[in-house]
Amino acid sequence: MNKYSLFFTTIGMVGALSLSTTTALATSDAGNLKKLGAFQRTDTGPMKSVPQGGKYADNLRKVLENIKMPSGFKIELFALVP
């Protein structure tokens, strides 16, 4: 097998894999999207509340202070998420 046929075979396999993965993900979300579109319950449970202060947030802010930004830019903590 020459290098070009190996290259095109690899590209074809990667394309088929990504297409099948995308289709599987889209199928798994279709039920929830249908329920949401009809304004039905999805029964996913309540969202978690994450405290936005405390020692963890303070430590993250300290880390952000050490990041060098170009002139005119700033970086800051926006939110803590689960």
N, CA and C of each residue as an Amber inpcrd file, in Angstrom:
protein
   246
   0.8580000  -1.1650000   0.0000000   0.0000000   0.0000000   0.0000000
   0.9070000   1.2320000   0.0000000   0.6960000   2.1280000  -0.9660000
   1.5520000   3.3100000  -1.0000000   1.0530000   4.3640000  -0.0270000
   1.8390000   5.4180000   0.1390000   1.5210000   6.4010000   1.1720000
   0.2490000   7.1810000   0.8650000  -0.1010000   7.3480000  -0.4070000
  -1.3130000   8.0980000  -0.7340000  -2.5680000   7.2900000  -0.4270000
  -2.5550000   6.0040000  -0.7560000  -3.7450000   5.2030000  -0.4620000
  -3.9210000   5.0340000   1.0450000  -2.8230000   4.9320000   1.7810000
  -2.9050000   4.8720000   3.2390000  -3.4750000   6.1790000   3.7930000
  -3.0350000   7.3080000   3.2430000  -3.5270000   8.6090000   3.6720000
  -5.0350000   8.7250000   3.4390000  -5.4980000   8.3870000   2.2390000
  -6.9200000   8.5100000   1.9230000  -7.7600000   7.4970000   2.6980000
  -7.2190000   6.3320000   2.9620000  -7.9230000   5.3480000   3.7790000
  -8.0950000   5.8790000   5.2040000  -7.0420000   6.4620000   5.7460000
  -7.1090000   7.0300000   7.0940000  -8.1140000   8.1760000   7.1510000
  -8.0750000   9.0620000   6.1770000  -9.0190000  10.1910000   6.1290000
 -10.4480000   9.6670000   6.0430000 -10.6800000   8.6640000   5.2510000
 -12.0290000   8.0890000   5.1300000 -12.5040000   7.4750000   6.4330000
 -11.6130000   6.7770000   7.1250000 -11.9930000   6.1510000   8.3940000
 -12.2910000   7.2120000   9.4450000 -11.4840000   8.2680000   9.5140000
 -11.7140000   9.3480000  10.4730000 -13.0390000  10.0420000  10.1630000
 -13.3130000  10.2720000   8.8920000 -14.5710000  10.8980000   8.5020000
 -15.7710000  10.0520000   8.8790000 -15.6910000   8.7580000   8.6400000
 -16.8000000   7.8710000   8.9890000 -17.0030000   7.8050000  10.4930000
 -15.9220000   7.7740000  11.2500000 -16.0200000   7.7380000  12.7010000
 -16.6420000   9.0180000  13.2410000 -16.2040000  10.1630000  12.7370000
 -16.7570000  11.4260000  13.2300000 -18.2220000  11.5690000  12.8470000
 -18.6100000  11.0870000  11.6820000 -20.0080000  11.1390000  11.2630000
 -20.8720000  10.2550000  12.1470000 -20.3990000   9.0490000  12.4680000
 -21.1900000   8.1540000  13.3070000 -21.2750000   8.6770000  14.7340000
 -20.2080000   9.3000000  15.2440000 -20.2320000   9.8650000  16.5900000
 -21.1940000  11.0380000  16.6550000 -21.1570000  11.9060000  15.6600000
 -22.0600000  13.0570000  15.6190000 -23.5030000  12.6000000  15.5490000
 -23.7810000  11.5800000  14.7530000 -25.1410000  11.0640000  14.6340000
 -25.6120000  10.4760000  15.9540000 -24.7520000   9.7630000  16.6510000
 -25.1280000   9.1740000  17.9380000 -25.4210000  10.2560000  18.9700000
 -24.6130000  11.2920000  19.0130000 -24.8500000  12.3780000  19.9620000
 -26.1330000  13.1260000  19.6370000 -26.3780000  13.3540000  18.3580000
 -27.5980000  14.0560000  17.9600000 -28.8340000  13.2280000  18.2940000
 -28.7450000  11.9210000  18.1380000 -29.8710000  11.0540000  18.4450000
 -30.1730000  11.0460000  19.9320000 -29.1510000  11.0450000  20.7740000
 -29.3790000  11.0010000  22.2140000 -30.0050000  12.2870000  22.7240000
 -29.7660000  13.4110000  22.0680000 -30.3410000  14.6810000  22.4910000
 -31.7100000  14.9470000  21.8750000 -32.0770000  14.1800000  20.8880000
 -33.3250000  14.4380000  20.1800000 -34.5370000  14.3570000  21.0990000
 -34.5540000  13.3970000  22.0240000 -35.6820000  13.2580000  22.9420000
 -35.8350000  14.4670000  23.8530000 -34.7230000  14.9370000  24.4150000
 -34.7780000  16.1150000  25.2750000 -35.1760000  17.3600000  24.4890000
 -34.6500000  17.5080000  23.2770000 -35.0110000  18.6700000  22.4730000
 -36.4920000  18.6560000  22.1060000 -37.0240000  17.4770000  21.8340000
 -38.4420000  17.3620000  21.5120000 -39.2850000  17.7620000  22.7300000
 -38.9010000  17.2940000  23.9280000 -39.6300000  17.6590000  25.1390000
 -39.5340000  19.1620000  25.4040000 -38.3490000  19.7230000  25.2310000
 -38.1880000  21.1510000  25.4630000 -38.9820000  21.9660000  24.4580000
 -39.0090000  21.5160000  23.2200000 -39.7760000  22.2070000  22.1870000
 -41.2600000  22.1850000  22.4650000 -41.7330000  21.1540000  23.1330000
 -43.1510000  21.0410000  23.4760000 -43.4010000  21.5760000  24.8910000
 -42.4070000  22.1750000  25.5170000 -42.4990000  22.7080000  26.8770000
 -42.9160000  21.6370000  27.8690000 -42.3030000  20.4680000  27.7400000
 -42.5540000  19.3790000  28.6700000 -41.3790000  19.2700000  29.6370000
 -41.5990000  18.5870000  30.7410000 -40.5360000  18.3520000  31.7100000
 -39.5030000  17.3910000  31.1450000 -38.2580000  17.6420000  31.4590000
 -37.2000000  16.7260000  31.0350000 -36.7600000  15.8190000  32.1740000
 -37.1860000  16.1110000  33.3910000 -36.8400000  15.3250000  34.5710000
 -35.3360000  15.1820000  34.7670000 -34.5880000  16.2390000  34.4630000
 -33.1410000  16.1990000  34.6640000 -32.7390000  16.6360000  36.0650000
 -33.6550000  17.1200000  36.8530000 -33.3470000  17.5140000  38.2260000
 -32.9640000  18.9690000  38.3060000 -32.9410000  19.4990000  39.5120000
 -32.5970000  20.9080000  39.6890000 -31.1120000  21.1650000  39.4440000
 -30.8150000  22.3760000  39.0360000 -29.4230000  22.7540000  38.8190000
 -28.7340000  22.9370000  40.1630000 -27.4360000  22.6440000  40.1980000
 -26.6560000  22.8200000  41.4230000 -26.2660000  24.2810000  41.5790000
 -26.3520000  24.7670000  42.8070000 -25.9030000  26.1210000  43.1160000
 -24.4700000  26.0350000  43.6230000 -23.6020000  26.8570000  43.0810000
 -22.1940000  26.8520000  43.4720000 -21.8790000  28.1850000  44.1470000
 -21.4080000  28.1530000  45.3890000 -21.0380000  29.4060000  46.0600000
 -19.9730000  30.1440000  45.2430000 -20.1280000  31.4500000  45.0950000
 -19.2340000  32.2260000  44.2410000 -18.1150000  32.9270000  45.0110000
 -17.9700000  32.6340000  46.2750000 -16.9070000  33.2410000  47.0610000
 -16.1270000  32.1720000  47.8070000 -15.3840000  32.5960000  48.7980000
 -14.6590000  31.6440000  49.6270000 -13.2230000  31.4630000  49.2160000
 -12.5940000  30.4900000  49.8570000 -11.1600000  30.2420000  49.6910000
 -10.8200000  29.8150000  48.2570000 -11.6500000  28.9620000  47.6620000
 -11.3770000  28.4860000  46.2950000 -11.3710000  29.6550000  45.3070000
 -12.3790000  30.5190000  45.3960000 -12.4450000  31.6810000  44.5060000
 -11.2610000  32.6100000  44.7470000 -10.8910000  32.8070000  46.0050000
  -9.7410000  33.6550000  46.3230000  -8.4580000  33.0880000  45.7260000
  -8.2790000  31.7800000  45.8070000  -7.0890000  31.1420000  45.2260000
  -7.0680000  31.3010000  43.7060000  -8.2160000  31.1760000  43.0670000
  -8.2680000  31.3650000  41.6110000  -7.9070000  32.8040000  41.2380000
  -8.3850000  33.7550000  42.0030000  -8.0540000  35.1610000  41.7340000
  -6.5400000  35.3980000  41.8690000  -5.9050000  34.7440000  42.8420000
  -4.4550000  34.8710000  43.0070000  -3.7130000  34.3010000  41.7960000
  -4.2100000  33.1910000  41.2770000  -3.5900000  32.5950000  40.0830000
  -3.7350000  33.5420000  38.8960000  -4.9050000  34.1530000  38.7600000
  -5.1480000  35.0610000  37.6350000  -4.2480000  36.2910000  37.6940000
  -3.8590000  36.7070000  38.8930000  -2.9600000  37.8580000  39.0290000
  -1.6030000  37.5910000  38.3770000  -1.1980000  36.3290000  38.2770000
   0.1100000  35.9810000  37.7210000   0.0980000  35.8130000  36.2040000
  -1.0500000  35.9320000  35.5890000  -1.1430000  35.7960000  34.1340000
  -0.8820000  37.1490000  33.4960000   0.1070000  37.2000000  32.6250000
   0.4750000  38.4450000  31.9460000  -0.4470000  38.6540000  30.7520000
  -1.0970000  39.8080000  30.7250000  -2.0080000  40.1490000  29.6440000
  -1.4280000  41.3020000  28.8290000  -1.7550000  41.3810000  27.5380000
  -1.2960000  42.5110000  26.7260000  -1.9060000  43.8200000  27.2370000
  -1.2870000  44.9060000  26.8880000  -1.7680000  46.2240000  27.2920000
  -3.2100000  46.4200000  26.8110000  -4.0640000  46.8750000  27.7220000
  -5.4650000  47.1220000  27.3760000  -6.3870000  45.9460000  27.6620000
  -5.8450000  44.8100000  28.0630000  -6.6510000  43.6270000  28.3610000
  -6.5870000  43.3340000  29.8520000  -7.6290000  42.7000000  30.3690000
  -7.6130000  42.2620000  31.7620000  -8.2420000  40.8830000  31.8480000
  -7.9180000  40.1860000  32.9130000  -8.4880000  38.8670000  33.1440000
  -8.9990000  38.8370000  34.5830000 -10.1880000  38.3010000  34.7670000
 -10.7630000  38.2290000  36.0920000 -11.6850000  37.0110000  36.1870000
 -11.9690000  36.6330000  37.4090000 -12.8460000  35.4990000  37.6520000
 -14.2890000  35.9090000  37.3490000 -14.9500000  35.1850000  36.4700000
 -16.3270000  35.4900000  36.1190000 -17.3020000  34.6810000  36.9830000
 -17.1010000  33.3780000  37.0570000 -18.0050000  32.5350000  37.8280000
 -17.3440000  31.1960000  38.1310000 -17.7640000  30.5930000  39.2210000
 -17.3760000  29.2230000  39.5590000 -18.5150000  28.3210000  39.1160000
 -18.1870000  27.2340000  38.4630000 -19.2020000  26.2990000  37.9740000
 -18.8730000  24.8970000  38.4540000 -19.9060000  24.0400000  38.5130000
 -19.6430000  22.6610000  38.9920000 -18.7950000  21.8720000  38.0070000
